[in-house]
XYZ file of C-alpha atoms in Angstrom:
663
model
C 8.982 -2.892 -31.430
C 9.582 -4.998 -34.538
C 12.375 -7.552 -34.887
C 14.675 -5.297 -36.924
C 14.495 -2.341 -34.507
C 14.842 -4.700 -31.548
C 18.053 -6.062 -33.032
C 19.340 -2.517 -33.578
C 18.766 -1.500 -29.955
C 19.949 -4.850 -28.570
C 22.569 -6.158 -31.001
C 24.098 -8.619 -28.533
C 20.755 -10.019 -27.368
C 21.506 -9.178 -23.720
C 18.220 -7.389 -23.130
C 16.210 -10.237 -24.626
C 18.158 -12.769 -22.601
C 17.639 -10.827 -19.365
C 13.944 -10.437 -20.169
C 13.529 -14.188 -20.598
C 15.640 -14.764 -17.488
C 13.376 -12.552 -15.359
C 10.325 -14.504 -16.490
C 11.875 -17.931 -15.894
C 13.247 -17.021 -12.455
C 9.905 -15.430 -11.488
C 8.033 -18.614 -12.414
C 10.528 -20.774 -10.490
C 10.329 -18.392 -7.539
C 6.526 -18.576 -7.329
C 6.517 -22.351 -7.746
C 8.810 -22.508 -4.707
C 6.600 -20.101 -2.734
C 3.433 -22.086 -3.484
C 5.184 -25.405 -2.832
C 6.323 -24.215 0.597
C 2.869 -22.797 1.376
C 1.419 -26.230 0.628
C 4.050 -28.430 2.354
C 5.787 -26.095 4.867
C 8.645 -28.574 4.753
C 11.252 -26.064 5.963
C 11.154 -23.893 9.056
C 9.946 -20.306 8.467
C 13.468 -18.969 9.068
C 15.072 -21.321 6.542
C 12.349 -20.542 4.020
C 12.796 -16.778 4.564
C 16.513 -17.121 3.816
C 15.779 -18.827 0.489
C 12.952 -16.377 -0.231
C 15.313 -13.401 0.000
C 17.709 -15.039 -2.453
C 14.903 -15.780 -4.906
C 13.294 -12.339 -4.904
C 16.706 -10.649 -5.095
C 17.458 -12.687 -8.213
C 14.278 -11.435 -9.860
C 15.014 -7.879 -8.763
C 18.628 -7.956 -9.965
C 17.817 -9.307 -13.413
C 14.840 -7.007 -13.975
C 16.538 -3.842 -12.760
C 19.714 -4.652 -14.714
C 17.612 -5.084 -17.844
C 15.913 -1.725 -17.249
C 19.245 0.004 -16.555
C 20.796 -1.336 -19.759
C 17.661 -0.404 -21.684
C 17.996 3.170 -20.406
C 21.726 3.204 -21.227
C 22.845 3.324 -17.569
C 25.670 0.780 -17.591
C 27.238 2.077 -14.361
C 24.034 1.378 -12.429
C 23.952 -2.133 -13.855
C 27.605 -2.719 -12.944
C 26.953 -1.720 -9.315
C 23.551 -3.383 -9.073
C 24.638 -6.860 -10.139
C 27.380 -7.293 -7.506
C 25.120 -5.881 -4.761
C 22.282 -8.241 -5.578
C 24.806 -11.036 -6.176
C 26.048 -10.711 -2.593
C 22.514 -11.104 -1.222
C 21.778 -14.043 -3.516
C 25.037 -15.790 -2.584
C 24.466 -15.145 1.126
C 20.939 -16.528 0.984
C 22.047 -19.765 -0.611
C 25.030 -20.043 1.760
C 22.831 -19.658 4.846
C 20.211 -21.974 3.355
C 22.708 -24.773 2.682
C 24.402 -24.294 6.093
C 21.230 -23.500 8.016
C 21.585 -26.041 10.838
C 25.149 -24.988 11.551
C 24.558 -21.235 11.399
C 21.152 -21.061 13.067
C 21.172 -23.962 15.524
C 24.797 -24.622 16.482
C 26.451 -21.196 16.335
C 24.041 -18.638 17.783
C 25.910 -15.605 19.109
C 29.107 -16.066 17.120
C 30.202 -16.784 13.557
C 33.321 -17.555 11.545
C 35.438 -14.752 10.087
C 34.265 -15.321 6.509
C 30.641 -15.154 7.711
C 31.311 -11.810 9.380
C 32.857 -10.569 6.142
C 29.815 -11.815 4.246
C 27.600 -9.983 6.760
C 29.473 -6.724 6.099
C 28.946 -7.154 2.373
C 25.243 -7.870 2.956
C 24.811 -4.636 4.914
C 26.620 -2.592 2.255
C 24.554 -4.210 -0.502
C 21.260 -3.603 1.300
C 22.225 0.005 1.956
C 22.877 0.489 -1.746
C 19.610 -1.148 -2.795
C 17.773 0.873 -0.149
C 19.236 4.110 -1.498
C 18.577 3.062 -5.083
C 14.938 2.181 -4.461
C 13.876 4.665 -1.745
C 16.351 7.537 -1.781
C 18.517 9.440 0.663
C 16.039 9.910 3.508
C 15.408 6.249 4.197
C 19.094 5.457 3.705
C 19.895 8.094 6.329
C 17.370 6.534 8.707
C 18.912 3.056 8.411
C 22.487 4.315 8.782
C 21.397 6.479 11.722
C 19.869 3.482 13.517
C 23.048 1.445 13.009
C 25.247 4.263 14.321
C 22.901 4.735 17.258
C 23.084 1.005 18.018
C 26.897 1.026 18.012
C 27.529 4.365 19.736
C 24.531 4.690 22.036
C 26.890 5.105 24.981
C 27.816 8.531 23.576
C 24.166 9.682 23.486
C 23.254 11.780 26.549
C 19.998 11.643 28.445
C 17.134 9.205 28.305
C 17.947 7.915 24.806
C 21.446 6.726 25.712
C 22.321 3.021 26.046
C 25.377 0.801 26.488
C 26.208 0.590 22.769
C 27.397 -2.498 20.921
C 30.483 -3.727 19.117
C 30.706 -4.163 15.359
C 30.544 -7.942 15.691
C 27.417 -7.691 17.858
C 25.829 -5.493 15.191
C 26.683 -8.069 12.510
C 25.168 -10.832 14.646
C 22.006 -8.831 15.381
C 21.404 -7.987 11.724
C 22.754 -10.976 9.781
C 24.594 -13.989 11.177
C 22.092 -15.002 13.877
C 19.358 -14.889 11.173
C 17.172 -12.763 13.466
C 17.702 -9.390 11.798
C 17.333 -9.078 8.045
C 15.936 -12.612 7.920
C 13.698 -12.081 10.956
C 9.990 -11.857 11.640
C 9.050 -9.217 9.050
C 10.905 -11.040 6.290
C 9.197 -14.281 7.288
C 5.842 -12.481 7.291
C 6.548 -11.100 3.817
C 7.519 -14.533 2.523
C 4.551 -16.421 3.948
C 1.655 -13.918 4.024
C 2.307 -10.921 1.777
C 3.985 -12.682 -1.165
C 1.034 -14.942 -2.153
C -1.333 -11.958 -2.157
C 0.976 -10.041 -4.466
C 1.053 -13.056 -6.784
C -2.745 -12.836 -6.762
C -2.414 -9.141 -7.659
C -0.039 -9.964 -10.500
C -2.502 -12.500 -11.904
C -5.336 -9.972 -11.647
C -3.282 -7.528 -13.697
C -2.376 -10.160 -16.283
C -5.927 -11.481 -16.719
C -7.361 -7.972 -17.187
C -9.228 -7.512 -13.903
C -8.345 -3.836 -13.768
C -9.774 -3.249 -17.220
C -12.983 -4.732 -15.848
C -12.801 -2.387 -12.857
C -12.393 0.573 -15.203
C -15.415 -0.564 -17.216
C -17.494 -0.745 -14.030
C -16.231 2.660 -12.984
C -17.251 4.202 -16.310
C -20.746 2.753 -15.936
C -20.995 4.234 -12.444
C -19.592 7.514 -13.716
C -22.443 7.887 -16.166
C -24.892 8.174 -13.276
C -23.305 11.062 -11.346
C -21.944 14.447 -12.386
C -18.401 13.890 -11.124
C -18.034 10.744 -13.197
C -14.493 11.094 -14.556
C -13.063 12.091 -11.188
C -14.882 9.282 -9.364
C -13.418 6.805 -11.848
C -9.953 8.006 -10.856
C -10.803 7.503 -7.200
C -12.161 3.987 -7.710
C -9.371 2.679 -9.926
C -6.607 4.238 -7.825
C -8.119 3.023 -4.578
C -8.446 -0.574 -5.748
C -4.892 -0.725 -7.067
C -3.573 1.197 -4.050
C -4.990 -1.440 -1.729
C -2.708 -3.989 -3.353
C 0.593 -2.365 -4.239
C 1.289 -0.655 -0.895
C 3.061 2.388 -2.371
C 1.163 5.609 -2.945
C 3.991 6.923 -5.120
C 3.908 3.923 -7.455
C 0.119 4.005 -7.480
C 0.020 7.689 -8.415
C 2.403 7.015 -11.287
C 0.558 3.884 -12.441
C -3.061 5.054 -12.401
C -2.368 8.767 -12.711
C -0.908 8.256 -16.172
C -4.434 7.716 -17.526
C -6.752 9.272 -14.899
C -5.087 12.705 -14.753
C -5.087 13.350 -18.534
C -8.710 12.171 -18.659
C -9.733 14.588 -15.914
C -7.876 17.430 -17.624
C -9.550 16.648 -20.939
C -12.922 16.943 -19.211
C -12.063 20.545 -18.336
C -10.727 20.101 -14.804
C -7.733 22.226 -13.821
C -4.423 20.371 -13.609
C -3.721 20.951 -9.910
C -7.182 19.669 -8.921
C -6.826 16.567 -11.105
C -3.411 15.895 -9.573
C -4.752 16.473 -6.063
C -7.584 13.984 -6.589
C -5.172 11.345 -7.898
C -2.718 11.886 -5.022
C -5.467 11.451 -2.417
C -7.009 8.417 -4.122
C -3.613 6.735 -4.444
C -2.856 7.366 -0.778
C -6.249 6.423 0.643
C -6.446 3.145 -1.257
C -4.166 1.570 1.325
C -6.918 1.533 3.959
C -9.195 -0.626 1.819
C -9.621 -4.353 2.533
C -8.686 -7.023 1.770
C -4.970 -6.280 1.255
C -4.657 -2.790 2.821
C -1.232 -2.229 1.309
C 0.209 -5.215 3.233
C -0.029 -3.343 6.564
C -2.973 -5.452 7.730
C -0.794 -8.572 7.627
C 1.847 -6.944 9.819
C -0.806 -5.666 12.227
C -2.339 -9.120 12.573
C 1.092 -10.558 13.297
C 1.882 -7.960 15.973
C -1.491 -8.337 17.681
C -1.490 -12.122 17.404
C -5.032 -12.205 16.007
C -6.624 -13.561 12.861
C -6.061 -11.435 9.787
C -9.820 -11.311 9.195
C -10.256 -9.548 12.547
C -7.981 -6.737 11.370
C -9.977 -6.372 8.161
C -13.292 -6.321 10.044
C -11.975 -3.704 12.476
C -11.022 -1.473 9.557
C -14.304 -1.621 7.637
C -16.058 1.327 9.312
C -13.010 3.650 9.228
C -12.435 2.768 5.557
C -16.105 3.478 4.780
C -15.837 6.882 6.493
C -12.749 7.794 4.501
C -14.087 6.589 1.145
C -17.431 8.364 1.623
C -15.832 11.663 2.608
C -13.308 11.542 -0.262
C -16.033 10.687 -2.795
C -18.095 13.684 -1.680
C -15.027 15.952 -1.686
C -14.106 14.816 -5.189
C -17.669 15.512 -6.335
C -17.557 19.063 -5.018
C -14.077 19.579 -6.490
C -15.252 18.355 -9.897
C -18.344 20.565 -10.047
C -16.284 23.555 -8.882
C -14.497 23.484 -12.232
C -17.728 23.201 -14.242
C -15.965 20.429 -16.149
C -17.649 17.996 -18.509
C -17.653 14.768 -16.513
C -19.267 12.513 -19.111
C -17.349 9.371 -20.049
C -17.740 7.187 -23.087
C -16.597 3.610 -23.506
C -15.115 4.515 -26.870
C -12.532 6.685 -25.115
C -11.049 3.614 -23.417
C -12.387 0.465 -25.086
C -13.163 -0.498 -28.668
C -16.311 -2.428 -27.782
C -18.666 -3.143 -24.916
C -19.032 -6.553 -23.306
C -21.988 -8.734 -24.222
C -24.202 -10.166 -21.502
C -22.511 -13.576 -21.735
C -19.082 -11.954 -21.528
C -20.118 -10.035 -18.435
C -21.277 -13.256 -16.764
C -18.046 -15.024 -17.760
C -15.903 -12.201 -16.394
C -17.924 -12.117 -13.179
C -17.341 -15.842 -12.671
C -13.709 -15.618 -13.700
C -12.806 -13.076 -11.036
C -15.661 -13.637 -8.599
C -14.997 -17.322 -7.905
C -11.393 -16.816 -6.684
C -12.475 -13.891 -4.524
C -15.245 -16.087 -3.125
C -12.630 -18.752 -2.350
C -10.628 -16.132 -0.457
C -13.652 -15.012 1.557
C -14.655 -18.612 2.321
C -11.282 -19.867 3.509
C -10.366 -16.685 5.349
C -13.746 -15.779 6.809
C -15.748 -18.961 7.224
C -13.313 -21.882 7.269
C -10.869 -19.770 9.359
C -7.790 -21.029 7.509
C -4.485 -19.199 7.902
C -3.734 -16.201 5.705
C -1.062 -18.121 3.814
C -3.265 -21.137 3.095
C -6.220 -18.950 2.110
C -4.041 -16.943 -0.266
C -2.596 -20.136 -1.749
C -6.029 -21.577 -2.554
C -7.096 -18.192 -3.936
C -4.106 -18.182 -6.286
C -4.884 -21.730 -7.418
C -8.523 -20.773 -8.047
C -7.467 -17.630 -9.924
C -5.159 -19.600 -12.203
C -7.875 -22.197 -12.821
C -10.643 -19.748 -13.734
C -8.214 -17.344 -15.402
C -6.972 -19.993 -17.820
C -10.149 -22.031 -18.400
C -12.989 -19.484 -18.519
C -11.959 -17.664 -21.745
C -11.627 -20.916 -23.816
C -15.027 -22.046 -22.507
C -16.439 -18.664 -23.463
C -15.063 -19.088 -26.984
C -16.838 -22.453 -27.250
C -20.123 -20.876 -26.189
C -20.131 -17.616 -28.160
C -18.933 -19.071 -31.465
C -16.765 -16.018 -32.120
C -14.476 -17.905 -34.459
C -11.507 -17.712 -32.102
C -10.037 -21.146 -31.462
C -10.468 -22.322 -27.829
C -7.008 -23.896 -28.067
C -5.511 -20.591 -29.179
C -7.327 -18.819 -26.349
C -6.040 -21.409 -23.859
C -2.450 -20.811 -24.997
C -2.971 -17.058 -24.673
C -4.201 -17.402 -21.095
C -1.292 -19.665 -20.158
C 1.015 -16.917 -21.434
C -0.971 -14.390 -19.373
C -0.482 -16.600 -16.328
C 3.268 -16.574 -16.853
C 3.105 -12.809 -17.302
C 1.146 -12.604 -14.040
C 3.889 -14.561 -12.255
C 6.427 -12.090 -13.564
C 4.297 -9.058 -12.708
C 3.681 -10.339 -9.174
C 7.392 -10.852 -8.536
C 8.250 -7.378 -9.832
C 5.557 -5.818 -7.601
C 6.842 -7.796 -4.617
C 10.574 -7.055 -5.047
C 10.768 -3.444 -3.698
C 8.349 -4.267 -0.871
C 10.494 -7.278 0.073
C 13.684 -5.194 0.022
C 12.368 -2.540 2.368
C 10.797 -5.046 4.763
C 14.052 -7.021 4.893
C 15.859 -3.817 5.874
C 13.140 -2.776 8.342
C 13.298 -6.251 9.897
C 16.950 -5.581 10.716
C 16.143 -2.096 12.028
C 13.403 -3.479 14.280
C 15.813 -6.048 15.741
C 18.299 -3.264 16.514
C 15.541 -1.226 18.153
C 14.667 -4.193 20.348
C 18.309 -4.850 21.232
C 18.936 -1.254 22.302
C 15.652 -0.913 24.201
C 14.761 2.270 22.322
C 10.947 1.749 22.352
C 10.852 2.131 26.132
C 13.050 5.222 25.883
C 10.779 6.747 23.239
C 7.835 6.096 25.563
C 9.471 8.091 28.351
C 10.386 10.884 25.960
C 6.879 11.078 24.525
C 5.290 11.209 27.976
C 7.610 14.065 28.922
C 6.947 16.024 25.731
C 3.177 15.520 25.833
C 2.884 16.324 29.521
C 0.760 13.223 29.940
C -1.992 14.674 27.693
C -3.348 12.073 25.264
C -4.164 14.590 22.523
C -0.608 15.934 22.468
C 0.771 12.386 22.495
C -1.379 11.433 19.484
C -0.325 14.550 17.578
C 3.338 13.809 18.352
C 2.860 10.222 17.213
C 1.217 11.408 13.990
C 4.121 13.772 13.337
C 6.619 10.926 13.779
C 4.568 8.674 11.489
C 4.412 11.343 8.775
C 8.163 11.926 8.936
C 8.821 8.178 8.816
C 6.462 7.840 5.870
C 8.501 10.174 3.686
C 10.349 8.207 1.025
C 9.203 4.739 2.050
C 6.074 2.594 1.615
C 3.353 2.935 4.223
C 3.893 -0.570 5.574
C 7.519 0.281 6.450
C 6.561 3.557 8.158
C 3.778 1.790 10.046
C 6.169 -0.922 11.277
C 8.535 1.651 12.753
C 5.849 3.633 14.586
C 4.183 0.402 15.709
C 7.447 -0.569 17.407
C 8.288 2.869 18.802
C 4.995 4.557 19.647
C 2.094 2.115 19.885
C 3.347 0.537 23.151
C 3.290 3.989 24.762
C -0.331 4.573 23.807
C -1.284 1.181 25.206
C 0.719 1.141 28.461
C 0.739 4.812 29.449
C -2.537 6.163 28.056
C -4.752 3.062 28.210
C -5.598 3.053 24.501
C -6.803 -0.330 23.204
C -4.138 -2.157 21.158
C -6.191 -2.382 17.973
C -7.088 1.322 18.254
C -3.466 2.338 18.825
C -2.295 0.341 15.806
C -4.987 1.754 13.533
C -4.227 5.274 14.753
C -0.600 4.961 13.687
C -1.457 3.079 10.492
C -3.740 5.885 9.301
C -1.168 8.469 10.360
C 1.545 6.660 8.375
C -0.274 7.091 5.074
C -0.436 10.886 5.458
C 3.135 11.447 4.247
C 2.073 11.003 0.624
C 0.053 14.232 0.653
C 1.728 16.233 3.438
C 4.025 19.062 2.287
C 6.837 19.853 1.925
C 7.711 16.368 0.579
C 4.313 14.814 -0.343
C 5.698 12.254 -2.792
C 2.302 11.198 -4.171
C 1.504 14.849 -4.877
C 4.925 15.326 -6.504
C 4.307 12.473 -8.952
C 0.714 13.519 -9.681
C 1.699 17.165 -10.186
C 4.439 16.088 -12.583
C 1.994 14.099 -14.689
C -0.517 16.959 -14.672
C 2.192 19.573 -15.325
C 0.682 21.479 -12.418
C 2.109 23.589 -9.605
C 3.203 21.384 -6.696
C 1.937 23.673 -3.940
C -1.472 24.165 -5.558
C -1.665 20.374 -5.964
C -0.887 19.930 -2.264
C -3.538 22.496 -1.385
C -6.171 20.662 -3.429
C -5.143 17.314 -1.942
C -5.245 18.611 1.643
C -8.739 20.059 1.137
C -10.001 16.731 -0.225
C -8.266 14.561 2.385
C -8.811 16.836 5.414
C -10.810 14.218 7.387
C -7.886 11.799 7.015
C -5.831 14.089 9.276
C -8.584 14.060 11.903
C -9.401 10.342 11.860
C -6.372 9.170 13.923
C -7.480 11.486 16.738
C -11.099 10.369 16.282
C -10.060 6.726 16.740
C -8.520 7.445 20.133
C -11.435 9.486 21.461
C -14.095 7.194 19.949
C -12.796 3.704 20.843
C -16.016 2.067 19.655
C -15.142 3.128 16.110
C -12.595 0.327 15.728
C -13.700 -3.083 16.901
C -12.908 -6.632 15.871
C -16.508 -7.456 16.871
C -18.485 -4.493 15.535
C -22.032 -3.970 16.709
C -24.705 -1.287 16.674
C -22.528 1.049 18.758
C -19.735 0.845 16.173
C -22.155 1.650 13.364
C -23.728 4.521 15.319
C -20.388 6.089 16.207
C -19.245 5.574 12.621
C -22.349 7.358 11.312
C -21.784 10.330 13.599
C -18.104 10.558 12.693
C -18.803 10.390 8.956
C -21.261 13.291 9.304
C -18.476 15.237 10.986
C -16.172 14.348 8.082
C -18.825 15.532 5.617
C -19.071 18.833 7.525
C -15.328 19.350 7.009
C -15.554 18.348 3.354
C -18.586 20.559 2.748
C -16.911 23.501 4.417
C -13.630 23.208 2.522
C -14.748 22.063 -0.927
C -18.320 23.157 -1.663
C -18.545 25.974 -4.273
C -20.420 28.502 -2.136
C -21.967 31.524 -3.867
C -21.372 34.172 -1.224
C -19.153 37.150 -0.640
C -15.502 36.376 0.091
C -15.839 37.290 3.756
C -18.852 35.047 4.285
C -17.186 32.184 2.435
C -14.118 32.351 4.690
C -16.289 32.517 7.799
C -18.527 29.639 6.654
C -15.629 27.404 5.638
C -13.801 27.996 8.919
C -16.890 27.404 11.055
C -17.897 24.206 9.268
C -14.354 22.834 9.448
C -14.062 23.461 13.192
C -17.551 22.036 13.689
C -16.632 18.890 11.739
C -13.463 18.344 13.765
C -15.497 18.693 16.957
C -18.109 16.164 15.774
C -15.428 13.674 14.699
C -13.287 13.818 17.825
C -15.326 14.884 20.858
C -16.289 11.763 22.811
C -19.583 12.969 24.358
C -22.612 11.881 22.341
C -24.677 14.971 23.182
C -21.941 17.238 21.800
C -21.781 15.220 18.561
C -25.565 15.376 18.113
C -25.624 19.108 18.830
C -22.832 19.688 16.328
C -24.639 17.669 13.687
C -27.803 19.692 14.287
C -25.857 22.906 13.699
C -24.307 21.480 10.513
C -27.705 20.424 9.174
C -29.108 23.863 9.956
C -26.268 25.566 8.083
C -26.605 23.130 5.177
C -30.342 23.695 4.803
C -30.073 27.453 5.303
C -27.498 27.735 2.524
C -29.789 25.866 0.148
C -32.845 27.907 1.074
C -31.211 31.320 0.949
C -28.767 30.856 -1.901
C -29.861 27.949 -4.065
C -33.533 27.669 -3.397
C -33.506 24.082 -2.076
C -31.521 22.925 -5.125
C -29.695 19.656 -4.388
C -25.893 19.974 -4.244
C -25.479 16.559 -5.825
C -27.326 17.324 -9.037
C -27.145 21.101 -9.418
C -25.040 22.880 -11.974
C -22.559 25.496 -10.869
C -23.977 28.836 -11.968
C -21.866 30.758 -14.374
C-alpha cells in the first residue's frame, strides 16, 4: 500500500500508531522474557503475573488494530477494556506481590475480589473470541460444576464451593490463572516461540520450501510431499492445526490443485499434515514441555521417547500421500520458478546452512549434551539465532561481491529481527491465553477432586477392560480437542484420564501421556467438527465430507497408534534400545498395511477391491496393536504375500513407487 492510499484508509493515523505500538511492546516484552531467563531475579509466580500483562498488551494492541482495519469497531471497543482489565490486574498483582501472595493466602480485600470477577469475565470473552463457543462452554461448565457440585448426583458430586472460594482458586491466591501452566508457558514455551518468530523473519521456511522442492523432484508425489514437509515443520512449532492449515494451506493446496489433484484430496493431505506436525520434535506443538513438567523429567527425555512414534506416523503419512497423489494421475513436477525467482549459489547454500544450522546445533548441545534446562537452552538458542541471523548476510555480501552494501544488509537484518520479535509475540498470544485459562480450570479440577471421580467412572464404564478404557479416553480427548489447540486438550486429558491408566491399569506414565497426547491431535480431522479439514476444504473449495474422507484414509494409522502404545509398551521409551526399534519396525509395517489397503489404486473389480481393502486394514490394525510377537510376524508375512501377489498378478512386478497409474 502506498502512502496516499494508506492515508485514505487510515486518515487519523490510528492504525499506523497501533502497528508501531505492537512492535515496540513486543520488543520490550521479549527483552523482559530474555532478561528474566538470564537472571531469574523474580520468583516464577511473580514473573508469570508480569508475563500475562505483557502478552495481553501485545494481544490487545494487535487485535484492536486488525479489528479497526476490518471495520469492526464494536469488537475493538469490547476487546480493549477486556484486555485492559488483565493488563491492570497483572501490574497490580506484580506491584503488590508480597502482600497478595505471601501475607494474604486464602482471603483478599473487596476490591481484589471485584478485580477477580472482572478478570474472569475478561478471560471468558477472550476465550470465546479466540476459540469459540465450545471451549467457552467447557470453561463455564467447569466453574458451575465447581460451585454447585453438591447438586450433582452420583460419583461426580462434591461439596461445592462459594463464589469467594472460586475467586481465590482462580485469581487472588495466584494459583489458578497464574499457576503452573502459565509459569510453564512463560519460562519454557515462550522462548521457543520467539525462536520460531525469528525463523520466520529470517526466511528459514523459504529455505525449507526450497529443500522440499529439491526432494520433490526425485519422487512422483513431489508437490504433495512438499505440502506434508512444510506443514509438518510449521505445525511442530505453532501448536494449532487450524492455524497451520490456514497458513501453509494457502499455498500448498492451490499448488496441488494446479498439478491436477482433486480439491478434496489436496485439502485432506493438508489437513493431515497440519495435524500430524505436532508430534514432531523438537517443539511438538508445546505439548512436550507440559509433558516434561508433569512427569518431572528432562525435556530431552520426552523428545527421545517420541522419536519412534513420530517416525512411524511420518513414514505412513508419506506413503499414503504418495498413493493419494498417483491415484489422481496428477503432474507432480515442481519448478523453482513457480516459487522463487532464482536458485541459491553454492556459497549462499553454505551461508544459509550455517545461519540456521549453528543455532540449532546450540540447542542440541545445551539441551542434549550439556543437560541445561529447557529455558536456558532456548535462551542461548535465541541469542545464537539473532547473532547468525543478523551477521551472516552482511558477511555473505562481503564475500560474493554482489554490489549490495554490507551495512545496508545489516540494517535489513536488524529490521527482520524486530519483525521476528513481533511475529513471535503474535504467535505466542493465543497459546498464552488458552493456557492461562486452562491453568485455572486445572486448579478447579484439583480442588474438586474430579480426576479421582473420573477414574471411578471410567473403570465402571470400561468394565475394567484396558482396550475399552483407552477407546473411552481417546473419545474424551477428541471431544476436548474440538475448538482448542492440542496442548490445551492434552492438558485436560492428562489431568483427568492419565492417572487412571497409570493407577488402575498399570500403564507406564510416559506411555499413558503419549497415548492421550496422540489422541488429542485427532480432533482436527475427526468429523463432524474436524476444524483442520474445515479450513483446508474452504481453501480448496471442496466438499467438507469428501475432504474428511480423504483425510481419514491418509491418517488411519494415527487412530490406531494410541492403542498400539498401550499394548506395545516398548514402543515409547526414554532410553530406547534394540527392542524399541524392533517393535517400531513391526508397528510401522502394520501402519503401511493399513495405508496400502485404504489408499493404493488397485486395478481389480469393485468387489475384490472392497474385500482387499478391508482385509489389509484389519490385518494392519492387528499387526500394530496385538502384543504377541509371533502374531505380528505372521500378520506381516500375510501382508507381504498379498503385496507381492498383487504385483505379480496385476502389475507384473512393477514397483508401486515408480509406476504410472494406467489409464
